[in-house]
PDB file of C-alpha atoms in Angstrom:
ATOM      1  CA  MET I   1      10.973  -8.695 -25.838  1.00 85.00           C
ATOM      2  CA  LEU I   2      11.267 -10.947 -22.791  1.00 87.00           C
ATOM      3  CA  LYS I   3      12.147  -9.180 -19.554  1.00 91.00           C
ATOM      4  CA  ALA I   4      14.614 -10.824 -17.180  1.00 93.00           C
ATOM      5  CA  VAL I   5      15.803 -10.253 -13.611  1.00 96.00           C
ATOM      6  CA  ILE I   6      19.127 -11.547 -12.245  1.00 96.00           C
ATOM      7  CA  VAL I   7      19.747 -12.251  -8.565  1.00 96.00           C
ATOM      8  CA  ASP I   8      23.329 -13.115  -7.616  1.00 95.00           C
ATOM      9  CA  ASP I   9      25.490 -11.960  -4.705  1.00 93.00           C
ATOM     10  CA  GLU I  10      28.528 -11.650  -7.008  1.00 93.00           C
ATOM     11  CA  PRO I  11      28.525  -8.488  -9.202  1.00 95.00           C
ATOM     12  CA  LYS I  12      31.003 -10.074 -11.633  1.00 94.00           C
ATOM     13  CA  ALA I  13      28.687 -13.036 -12.163  1.00 93.00           C
ATOM     14  CA  ILE I  14      25.829 -10.629 -12.949  1.00 95.00           C
ATOM     15  CA  GLN I  15      27.984  -8.685 -15.415  1.00 94.00           C
ATOM     16  CA  SER I  16      29.093 -11.894 -17.092  1.00 92.00           C
ATOM     17  CA  LEU I  17      25.522 -13.170 -17.516  1.00 93.00           C
ATOM     18  CA  ILE I  18      24.307  -9.809 -18.856  1.00 93.00           C
ATOM     19  CA  TRP I  19      27.164  -9.874 -21.391  1.00 92.00           C
ATOM     20  CA  GLU I  20      26.226 -13.424 -22.441  1.00 89.00           C
ATOM     21  CA  ILE I  21      22.552 -12.499 -22.856  1.00 90.00           C
ATOM     22  CA  ASN I  22      23.312  -9.333 -24.822  1.00 88.00           C
ATOM     23  CA  ASN I  23      25.682 -11.160 -27.140  1.00 85.00           C
ATOM     24  CA  PHE I  24      23.675 -14.321 -27.782  1.00 79.00           C
ATOM     25  CA  SER I  25      20.069 -13.166 -27.844  1.00 79.00           C
ATOM     26  CA  GLU I  26      18.104 -10.157 -29.050  1.00 82.00           C
ATOM     27  CA  GLU I  27      14.895 -11.564 -27.575  1.00 83.00           C
ATOM     28  CA  ILE I  28      15.615 -11.037 -23.901  1.00 89.00           C
ATOM     29  CA  GLU I  29      16.414  -7.892 -21.896  1.00 91.00           C
ATOM     30  CA  VAL I  30      17.745  -7.703 -18.339  1.00 94.00           C
ATOM     31  CA  ILE I  31      15.586  -5.038 -16.705  1.00 94.00           C
ATOM     32  CA  LYS I  32      16.918  -5.436 -13.143  1.00 95.00           C
ATOM     33  CA  SER I  33      19.756  -7.122 -11.281  1.00 96.00           C
ATOM     34  CA  PHE I  34      20.231  -7.555  -7.542  1.00 96.00           C
ATOM     35  CA  THR I  35      23.045  -8.606  -5.245  1.00 95.00           C
ATOM     36  CA  ASN I  36      20.700  -8.155  -2.269  1.00 94.00           C
ATOM     37  CA  PRO I  37      18.087 -10.975  -2.147  1.00 93.00           C
ATOM     38  CA  ASP I  38      15.741  -9.033   0.158  1.00 92.00           C
ATOM     39  CA  LYS I  39      15.479  -6.153  -2.310  1.00 94.00           C
ATOM     40  CA  ALA I  40      14.981  -8.663  -5.124  1.00 94.00           C
ATOM     41  CA  LEU I  41      12.112 -10.330  -3.246  1.00 93.00           C
ATOM     42  CA  THR I  42      10.396  -6.984  -2.698  1.00 93.00           C
ATOM     43  CA  TYR I  43      10.705  -6.171  -6.399  1.00 94.00           C
ATOM     44  CA  LEU I  44       9.551  -9.553  -7.691  1.00 93.00           C
ATOM     45  CA  ASN I  45       6.603  -9.774  -5.311  1.00 89.00           C
ATOM     46  CA  THR I  46       5.283  -6.387  -6.425  1.00 87.00           C
ATOM     47  CA  ASN I  47       6.173  -6.353 -10.138  1.00 83.00           C
ATOM     48  CA  THR I  48       4.211  -8.249 -12.779  1.00 78.00           C
ATOM     49  CA  LEU I  49       6.339  -7.280 -15.786  1.00 83.00           C
ATOM     50  CA  VAL I  50       8.875 -10.093 -15.407  1.00 89.00           C
ATOM     51  CA  ASP I  51       9.170 -13.057 -17.776  1.00 89.00           C
ATOM     52  CA  CYS I  52      12.097 -14.875 -16.183  1.00 91.00           C
ATOM     53  CA  LEU I  53      14.398 -14.936 -13.177  1.00 94.00           C
ATOM     54  CA  PHE I  54      18.046 -16.032 -13.239  1.00 95.00           C
ATOM     55  CA  LEU I  55      18.765 -17.013  -9.647  1.00 93.00           C
ATOM     56  CA  ASP I  56      22.036 -17.987  -7.995  1.00 91.00           C
ATOM     57  CA  VAL I  57      21.723 -20.837  -5.481  1.00 86.00           C
ATOM     58  CA  GLN I  58      24.482 -19.965  -3.033  1.00 84.00           C
ATOM     59  CA  MET I  59      23.983 -16.545  -1.451  1.00 86.00           C
ATOM     60  CA  PRO I  60      25.126 -15.613   2.075  1.00 85.00           C
ATOM     61  CA  THR I  61      21.910 -14.129   3.536  1.00 83.00           C
ATOM     62  CA  ILE I  62      19.188 -16.134   1.755  1.00 85.00           C
ATOM     63  CA  GLY I  63      19.884 -19.342  -0.172  1.00 80.00           C
ATOM     64  CA  GLY I  64      18.390 -19.629  -3.654  1.00 82.00           C
ATOM     65  CA  PHE I  65      15.833 -22.299  -2.725  1.00 83.00           C
ATOM     66  CA  GLN I  66      14.841 -20.434   0.427  1.00 87.00           C
ATOM     67  CA  PHE I  67      14.436 -17.375  -1.802  1.00 90.00           C
ATOM     68  CA  LEU I  68      12.015 -19.270  -4.061  1.00 87.00           C
ATOM     69  CA  GLU I  69       9.858 -20.247  -1.102  1.00 84.00           C
ATOM     70  CA  GLN I  70       9.353 -16.551  -0.285  1.00 88.00           C
ATOM     71  CA  LEU I  71       8.075 -15.627  -3.736  1.00 86.00           C
ATOM     72  CA  HIS I  72       4.330 -14.977  -3.913  1.00 80.00           C
ATOM     73  CA  ASN I  73       2.838 -17.061  -6.742  1.00 68.00           C
ATOM     74  CA  PRO I  74       5.517 -16.419  -9.396  1.00 77.00           C
ATOM     75  CA  ASN I  75       4.221 -16.820 -12.951  1.00 78.00           C
ATOM     76  CA  PHE I  76       7.610 -16.217 -14.560  1.00 87.00           C
ATOM     77  CA  ALA I  77      10.201 -18.771 -15.637  1.00 89.00           C
ATOM     78  CA  ILE I  78      12.863 -19.599 -13.039  1.00 90.00           C
ATOM     79  CA  VAL I  79      16.397 -20.467 -14.118  1.00 92.00           C
ATOM     80  CA  ILE I  80      18.879 -21.633 -11.485  1.00 89.00           C
ATOM     81  CA  THR I  81      22.500 -20.524 -11.984  1.00 89.00           C
ATOM     82  CA  THR I  82      25.294 -22.086  -9.949  1.00 83.00           C
ATOM     83  CA  ALA I  83      28.881 -23.294 -10.073  1.00 78.00           C
ATOM     84  CA  TYR I  84      27.889 -26.608  -8.455  1.00 71.00           C
ATOM     85  CA  ASP I  85      26.105 -29.362 -10.372  1.00 68.00           C
ATOM     86  CA  GLU I  86      24.712 -31.162  -7.290  1.00 66.00           C
ATOM     87  CA  TYR I  87      21.736 -28.773  -7.151  1.00 56.00           C
ATOM     88  CA  ALA I  88      20.164 -29.934 -10.434  1.00 54.00           C
ATOM     89  CA  ILE I  89      17.601 -32.329  -8.938  1.00 52.00           C
ATOM     90  CA  LYS I  90      16.641 -29.866  -6.206  1.00 58.00           C
ATOM     91  CA  ALA I  91      16.153 -27.174  -8.859  1.00 53.00           C
ATOM     92  CA  LEU I  92      13.671 -29.400 -10.703  1.00 55.00           C
ATOM     93  CA  LYS I  93      11.791 -30.084  -7.480  1.00 52.00           C
ATOM     94  CA  HIS I  94      11.363 -26.328  -7.024  1.00 53.00           C
ATOM     95  CA  ASP I  95       9.747 -26.072 -10.480  1.00 65.00           C
ATOM     96  CA  ALA I  96      12.744 -24.386 -12.068  1.00 80.00           C
ATOM     97  CA  LEU I  97      12.457 -24.197 -15.851  1.00 81.00           C
ATOM     98  CA  ASP I  98      16.177 -24.735 -16.400  1.00 87.00           C
ATOM     99  CA  TYR I  99      19.547 -25.075 -14.723  1.00 84.00           C
ATOM    100  CA  LEU I 100      22.704 -23.303 -15.919  1.00 88.00           C
ATOM    101  CA  LEU I 101      26.136 -24.313 -14.690  1.00 86.00           C
ATOM    102  CA  LYS I 102      28.731 -21.549 -14.282  1.00 86.00           C
ATOM    103  CA  PRO I 103      30.684 -20.577 -16.295  1.00 86.00           C
ATOM    104  CA  ILE I 104      27.615 -20.521 -18.524  1.00 86.00           C
ATOM    105  CA  ASP I 105      28.019 -22.152 -21.916  1.00 86.00           C
ATOM    106  CA  SER I 106      26.608 -20.117 -24.836  1.00 84.00           C
ATOM    107  CA  ASP I 107      24.767 -23.114 -26.320  1.00 87.00           C
ATOM    108  CA  ASP I 108      23.190 -23.881 -22.941  1.00 88.00           C
ATOM    109  CA  LEU I 109      22.085 -20.256 -22.688  1.00 89.00           C
ATOM    110  CA  ARG I 110      20.516 -20.336 -26.178  1.00 88.00           C
ATOM    111  CA  ASN I 111      18.588 -23.490 -25.291  1.00 89.00           C
ATOM    112  CA  CYS I 112      17.517 -21.917 -22.025  1.00 90.00           C
ATOM    113  CA  ILE I 113      16.219 -18.782 -23.760  1.00 88.00           C
ATOM    114  CA  SER I 114      14.255 -20.981 -26.183  1.00 87.00           C
ATOM    115  CA  LYS I 115      12.591 -22.660 -23.173  1.00 88.00           C
ATOM    116  CA  ILE I 116      11.820 -19.259 -21.634  1.00 88.00           C
ATOM    117  CA  LYS I 117      10.113 -18.146 -24.872  1.00 83.00           C
ATOM    118  CA  LYS I 118       7.909 -21.250 -24.924  1.00 82.00           C
ATOM    119  CA  HIS I 119       7.075 -20.772 -21.252  1.00 78.00           C
ATOM    120  CA  SER I 120       6.109 -17.142 -21.889  1.00 74.00           C
ATOM    121  CA  GLU I 121       3.867 -18.106 -24.828  1.00 69.00           C
ATOM    122  CA  ARG I 122       2.098 -20.743 -22.716  1.00 64.00           C
ATOM    123  CA  THR I 123       1.604 -18.206 -19.913  1.00 56.00           C
ATOM    124  CA  ILE I 124       0.083 -15.648 -22.307  1.00 48.00           C
ATOM    125  CA  ASN I 125      -2.309 -18.238 -23.793  1.00 42.00           C
ATOM    126  CA  SER I 126      -3.224 -19.461 -20.317  1.00 44.00           C
ATOM    127  CA  SER I 127      -3.962 -15.900 -19.186  1.00 47.00           C
ATOM    128  CA  LYS I 128      -6.261 -15.334 -22.176  1.00 47.00           C
ATOM    129  CA  LEU I 129      -8.174 -18.528 -21.423  1.00 41.00           C
ATOM    130  CA  GLU I 130      -8.387 -17.570 -17.752  1.00 45.00           C
ATOM    131  CA  ARG I 131      -9.885 -14.163 -18.588  1.00 53.00           C
ATOM    132  CA  MET I 132     -12.427 -15.805 -20.908  1.00 48.00           C
ATOM    133  CA  LEU I 133     -13.503 -18.263 -18.204  1.00 46.00           C
ATOM    134  CA  ILE I 134     -13.802 -15.557 -15.554  1.00 45.00           C
ATOM    135  CA  ASN I 135     -15.794 -13.267 -17.872  1.00 55.00           C
ATOM    136  CA  PHE I 136     -18.103 -16.103 -18.862  1.00 45.00           C
ATOM    137  CA  ASN I 137     -18.664 -17.128 -15.258  1.00 49.00           C
ATOM    138  CA  THR I 138     -19.305 -13.537 -14.135  1.00 51.00           C
ATOM    139  CA  GLN I 139     -21.703 -12.809 -16.969  1.00 52.00           C
ATOM    140  CA  PHE I 140     -23.840 -15.942 -16.898  1.00 45.00           C
ATOM    141  CA  ASP I 141     -23.756 -17.214 -13.335  1.00 44.00           C
ATOM    142  CA  LYS I 142     -24.313 -14.555 -10.692  1.00 53.00           C
ATOM    143  CA  LYS I 143     -24.322 -17.142  -7.906  1.00 72.00           C
ATOM    144  CA  LYS I 144     -20.717 -18.230  -8.449  1.00 78.00           C
ATOM    145  CA  ILE I 145     -17.383 -16.610  -7.749  1.00 80.00           C
ATOM    146  CA  THR I 146     -14.042 -17.297  -9.370  1.00 77.00           C
ATOM    147  CA  ILE I 147     -10.844 -17.504  -7.315  1.00 78.00           C
ATOM    148  CA  ASN I 148      -7.425 -17.740  -8.949  1.00 72.00           C
ATOM    149  CA  THR I 149      -4.953 -19.550  -6.677  1.00 69.00           C
ATOM    150  CA  ASP I 150      -1.872 -21.763  -7.091  1.00 66.00           C
ATOM    151  CA  GLY I 151      -2.159 -21.849 -10.867  1.00 65.00           C
ATOM    152  CA  LYS I 152      -5.795 -22.989 -10.936  1.00 71.00           C
ATOM    153  CA  LEU I 153      -9.231 -21.397 -11.110  1.00 74.00           C
ATOM    154  CA  LEU I 154     -11.809 -22.306  -8.480  1.00 78.00           C
ATOM    155  CA  PHE I 155     -15.466 -21.819  -9.384  1.00 81.00           C
ATOM    156  CA  LEU I 156     -17.436 -21.813  -6.143  1.00 86.00           C
ATOM    157  CA  ASP I 157     -21.141 -21.479  -5.440  1.00 86.00           C
ATOM    158  CA  ILE I 158     -21.770 -18.537  -3.125  1.00 87.00           C
ATOM    159  CA  ASP I 159     -24.244 -20.635  -1.141  1.00 88.00           C
ATOM    160  CA  ASP I 160     -21.531 -23.211  -0.399  1.00 92.00           C
ATOM    161  CA  ILE I 161     -19.313 -20.701   1.418  1.00 94.00           C
ATOM    162  CA  ILE I 162     -20.098 -20.233   5.119  1.00 96.00           C
ATOM    163  CA  TYR I 163     -17.132 -18.075   6.166  1.00 96.00           C
ATOM    164  CA  ILE I 164     -13.502 -17.319   5.291  1.00 95.00           C
ATOM    165  CA  GLU I 165     -10.735 -17.240   7.864  1.00 96.00           C
ATOM    166  CA  SER I 166      -7.394 -15.441   7.618  1.00 94.00           C
ATOM    167  CA  ASP I 167      -4.093 -17.229   8.162  1.00 89.00           C
ATOM    168  CA  GLY I 168      -1.408 -14.672   7.321  1.00 85.00           C
ATOM    169  CA  ASN I 169      -0.686 -14.893   3.595  1.00 84.00           C
ATOM    170  CA  TYR I 170      -3.287 -17.660   3.258  1.00 89.00           C
ATOM    171  CA  SER I 171      -7.051 -17.851   3.680  1.00 92.00           C
ATOM    172  CA  THR I 172      -9.228 -20.833   4.565  1.00 94.00           C
ATOM    173  CA  LEU I 173     -12.649 -21.115   2.972  1.00 94.00           C
ATOM    174  CA  HIS I 174     -15.060 -22.991   5.219  1.00 95.00           C
ATOM    175  CA  LEU I 175     -17.715 -24.645   3.084  1.00 94.00           C
ATOM    176  CA  GLN I 176     -20.842 -26.706   3.538  1.00 92.00           C
ATOM    177  CA  LYS I 177     -20.484 -30.301   4.772  1.00 88.00           C
ATOM    178  CA  GLN I 178     -17.415 -29.299   6.828  1.00 88.00           C
ATOM    179  CA  LYS I 179     -15.240 -28.947   3.734  1.00 91.00           C
ATOM    180  CA  LYS I 180     -12.258 -26.569   3.711  1.00 92.00           C
ATOM    181  CA  ILE I 181     -10.156 -25.020   0.960  1.00 91.00           C
ATOM    182  CA  VAL I 182      -6.876 -23.238   1.736  1.00 90.00           C
ATOM    183  CA  ILE I 183      -5.851 -20.656  -0.860  1.00 88.00           C
ATOM    184  CA  THR I 184      -2.726 -18.521  -1.247  1.00 85.00           C
ATOM    185  CA  LYS I 185      -4.488 -15.183  -0.898  1.00 86.00           C
ATOM    186  CA  LYS I 186      -4.679 -12.745   1.984  1.00 89.00           C
ATOM    187  CA  LEU I 187      -8.125 -12.079   3.421  1.00 92.00           C
ATOM    188  CA  LYS I 188      -8.048  -8.562   1.958  1.00 91.00           C
ATOM    189  CA  GLU I 189      -7.616 -10.021  -1.544  1.00 87.00           C
ATOM    190  CA  VAL I 190     -10.472 -12.468  -1.015  1.00 90.00           C
ATOM    191  CA  ASP I 191     -12.695  -9.674   0.278  1.00 91.00           C
ATOM    192  CA  ALA I 192     -12.147  -7.749  -2.963  1.00 87.00           C
ATOM    193  CA  ILE I 193     -13.455 -10.715  -4.978  1.00 83.00           C
ATOM    194  CA  LEU I 194     -16.612 -11.399  -2.971  1.00 87.00           C
ATOM    195  CA  PRO I 195     -19.926  -9.667  -3.747  1.00 85.00           C
ATOM    196  CA  GLU I 196     -20.787  -7.167  -0.983  1.00 85.00           C
ATOM    197  CA  HIS I 197     -24.462  -8.103  -1.074  1.00 85.00           C
ATOM    198  CA  TYR I 198     -23.677 -11.593   0.272  1.00 89.00           C
ATOM    199  CA  PHE I 199     -20.492 -11.217   2.311  1.00 92.00           C
ATOM    200  CA  PHE I 200     -19.236  -8.975   5.107  1.00 94.00           C
ATOM    201  CA  ARG I 201     -15.828  -8.664   6.750  1.00 95.00           C
ATOM    202  CA  ILE I 202     -16.974  -8.904  10.334  1.00 95.00           C
ATOM    203  CA  HIS I 203     -13.492  -9.036  11.890  1.00 95.00           C
ATOM    204  CA  ASN I 204      -9.865  -8.581  10.780  1.00 93.00           C
ATOM    205  CA  SER I 205      -9.608 -12.360  10.576  1.00 95.00           C
ATOM    206  CA  TYR I 206     -13.057 -13.302   9.249  1.00 96.00           C
ATOM    207  CA  ILE I 207     -15.453 -12.740   6.372  1.00 96.00           C
ATOM    208  CA  ILE I 208     -18.919 -14.252   6.740  1.00 96.00           C
ATOM    209  CA  ASN I 209     -21.697 -15.173   4.339  1.00 93.00           C
ATOM    210  CA  LEU I 210     -24.634 -13.077   5.574  1.00 93.00           C
ATOM    211  CA  ASN I 211     -27.097 -15.745   4.426  1.00 91.00           C
ATOM    212  CA  LYS I 212     -25.416 -18.350   6.654  1.00 93.00           C
ATOM    213  CA  ILE I 213     -25.918 -16.602  10.012  1.00 94.00           C
ATOM    214  CA  LYS I 214     -27.932 -18.677  12.467  1.00 92.00           C
ATOM    215  CA  ALA I 215     -27.863 -16.233  15.378  1.00 93.00           C
ATOM    216  CA  PHE I 216     -26.294 -12.987  16.600  1.00 93.00           C
ATOM    217  CA  ILE I 217     -25.447 -13.050  20.305  1.00 91.00           C
ATOM    218  CA  LYS I 218     -25.462  -9.317  21.050  1.00 85.00           C
ATOM    219  CA  ASN I 219     -24.285  -9.384  24.674  1.00 88.00           C
ATOM    220  CA  GLU I 220     -21.239 -11.530  23.909  1.00 89.00           C
ATOM    221  CA  GLY I 221     -20.477 -10.007  20.493  1.00 90.00           C
ATOM    222  CA  TYR I 222     -20.377 -12.979  18.149  1.00 93.00           C
ATOM    223  CA  VAL I 223     -22.442 -14.635  15.440  1.00 94.00           C
ATOM    224  CA  VAL I 224     -23.269 -18.314  15.161  1.00 95.00           C
ATOM    225  CA  MET I 225     -23.030 -19.655  11.614  1.00 95.00           C
ATOM    226  CA  ASP I 226     -25.003 -22.511  10.038  1.00 93.00           C
ATOM    227  CA  SER I 227     -21.990 -24.731  10.735  1.00 93.00           C
ATOM    228  CA  ASP I 228     -22.303 -23.823  14.466  1.00 93.00           C
ATOM    229  CA  HIS I 229     -18.981 -21.981  14.383  1.00 94.00           C
ATOM    230  CA  LYS I 230     -18.855 -18.847  16.529  1.00 95.00           C
ATOM    231  CA  ILE I 231     -17.340 -15.829  14.774  1.00 95.00           C
ATOM    232  CA  PRO I 232     -16.439 -12.674  16.772  1.00 94.00           C
ATOM    233  CA  VAL I 233     -17.855  -9.324  15.693  1.00 93.00           C
ATOM    234  CA  ALA I 234     -15.166  -6.617  15.823  1.00 92.00           C
ATOM    235  CA  ARG I 235     -16.327  -3.666  17.920  1.00 88.00           C
ATOM    236  CA  GLN I 236     -15.496  -1.113  15.215  1.00 90.00           C
ATOM    237  CA  ARG I 237     -17.479  -3.116  12.630  1.00 89.00           C
ATOM    238  CA  LYS I 238     -20.573  -3.741  14.748  1.00 85.00           C
ATOM    239  CA  SER I 239     -22.626  -0.760  13.536  1.00 86.00           C
ATOM    240  CA  ASP I 240     -21.885  -1.510   9.861  1.00 87.00           C
ATOM    241  CA  PHE I 241     -22.781  -5.147  10.474  1.00 87.00           C
ATOM    242  CA  LEU I 242     -26.136  -4.233  12.022  1.00 84.00           C
ATOM    243  CA  GLU I 243     -26.889  -2.022   9.011  1.00 81.00           C
ATOM    244  CA  LYS I 244     -26.198  -4.988   6.722  1.00 78.00           C
ATOM    245  CA  LEU I 245     -28.609  -7.126   8.703  1.00 74.00           C
TER     246      LEU I 245
END
């Protein structure tokens, strides 16, 4: 059964949509509903058992489209619900799967649920393929890493990565030939992917490829990488770093 979450600042609108779903489909279950967008964001950004989100556009604290921008890599279907039809184009631009106009028509809801089912099936098949690719890459090519970001898989040669730099919820991979790749992962998440034998988190904001160090300037506390970038060595990580060397 598909699992849905509703976010709407009006309790009556939530009750009405739950009633519609319960009466017109046995294939979808509302597992959570929120009138507080902040609590909804916390839930959605930490819960992977969601297949679709019914989201109201006009809410007093956080608007629906602003809400979407604060979601971390949602892989569930997004359905915009609103009493105003002028938001349709904007909904499509925010990758919404569908758009339901209040009061919600039962036929529109049935069609919407059909779209959600197809979306869920595609997501499941995509996840299976992704696992196969990652397993294959891990098993047969020890010199590559796989990074899942923004709906795509990146297969990168370890030797191409010089260092990784933190930028809040993003990380920048600095590669050979002055190339850069920005990914939607925190540095902590990237660190968990990288093989310890090759990489070391030398600072809260940096991970370095140990094979790409050109020099370690002890007195000033930084390393010089092959790209000539200077990376600071955190004081509390210095002894561990020297052991790695």
